[in-house]
Amino acid sequence: MEDEDLLSRMTVREATHDDYQAVMNMASPDTFRDGFDYLPAKFHGFVDDPDTVFLLVEVDGEVVFIDVECLQESGKTIYGKTIRVAKRLQGRGFYKAFVDATNIMYFCWDATPMKDRLTDAQMSLPALVPYRPTETHRLLPPAFSAAVLSEGTVFVDWVPYKLSESNMKKLVEASCYILVDSNVPTAKSLSFGGSYMTPRGRVYHIDIHCKDEALCKAHITNHVKNACSQYTGMITFCVMVIDKGLKDVVMEFCVQYLHFRHLPHDHAYFHAYLDLETYWNSKMTKPVSKSKY
């Protein structure tokens, strides 16, 4: 009875820029992952992005739930970016997850000192080059996906993308820093990087797709060097590896060689979906615009 009463008072709609403060009040970005929350920096971009659906759930006019979904392949595929649930409604079955995880590690480092250490590391590691559209032919053959990727999917700042020429173009246009090794005829590694501000400071994400230890270290080193060329002061690096066997390699390299400080925020990221069927069938639920589909 309690759940039925809650459902009758519930409305679902797309978020607008005017919802920013109400969403922040519910999402608690200052405490979410100890302050390493990207939502304040990316909220307005989510609202404006034609390939993102930003759903907001209200009960009696109060924001209690948000779900950000990324549309791909002209709306044929949808991936969950983030959800947030008001504390008083957590554990009520709003959300279902399926297991498909990637390992993520957090490290903190002052960009000012020890830059020479990055140069020394580069000299002993495989060479990487910034991705260019002319490099696409080395990434699209089935050999690369079969050897490196999971179902032909790459992950960029938590979001999965099918590896395709159009998606790579989209990521380049979004100013994503993309690196690839020089192996021919087929590349053996690919990585993506970028940064944003959080309540606790700057975060730079490094998303590595490879199975080779030396290449993994090379991608980390090059992305850290790129970050240090743009920013000063303390930077938190969020390192994602899709190969579970590289987790210990990343930990040892970052802590023992680069002297990063390991932060207690490691986790496996589970790609998930929201069960909206109940919302669509609710008499009190307002229809969501299909303009973004």
GROMACS .gro file of N, CA and C in nm, residues 110-112 227-235:
model
   36
  110ASP      N    1   5.051   1.577  -0.723
  110ASP     CA    2   5.075   1.720  -0.745
  110ASP      C    3   5.142   1.735  -0.880
  111ALA      N    4   5.083   1.810  -0.970
  111ALA     CA    5   5.133   1.822  -1.107
  111ALA      C    6   5.263   1.900  -1.117
  112THR      N    7   5.300   1.974  -1.014
  112THR     CA    8   5.417   2.062  -1.023
  112THR      C    9   5.550   1.989  -1.015
  227ALA      N   10   4.800   1.595  -1.880
  227ALA     CA   11   4.730   1.667  -1.773
  227ALA      C   12   4.821   1.772  -1.710
  228CYS      N   13   4.947   1.735  -1.687
  228CYS     CA   14   5.040   1.827  -1.622
  228CYS      C   15   5.078   1.944  -1.712
  229SER      N   16   5.063   1.927  -1.843
  229SER     CA   17   5.092   2.037  -1.935
  229SER      C   18   4.980   2.140  -1.937
  230GLN      N   19   4.862   2.102  -1.886
  230GLN     CA   20   4.746   2.192  -1.889
  230GLN      C   21   4.709   2.248  -1.753
  231TYR      N   22   4.738   2.173  -1.646
  231TYR     CA   23   4.691   2.211  -1.514
  231TYR      C   24   4.805   2.211  -1.413
  232THR      N   25   4.787   2.286  -1.308
  232THR     CA   26   4.883   2.288  -1.198
  232THR      C   27   4.813   2.245  -1.069
  233GLY      N   28   4.893   2.218  -0.967
  233GLY     CA   29   4.836   2.180  -0.839
  233GLY      C   30   4.794   2.034  -0.836
  234MET      N   31   4.710   2.001  -0.740
  234MET     CA   32   4.670   1.863  -0.716
  234MET      C   33   4.568   1.814  -0.819
  235ILE      N   34   4.595   1.699  -0.877
  235ILE     CA   35   4.504   1.637  -0.973
  235ILE      C   36   4.473   1.495  -0.925
   0.00000   0.00000   0.00000
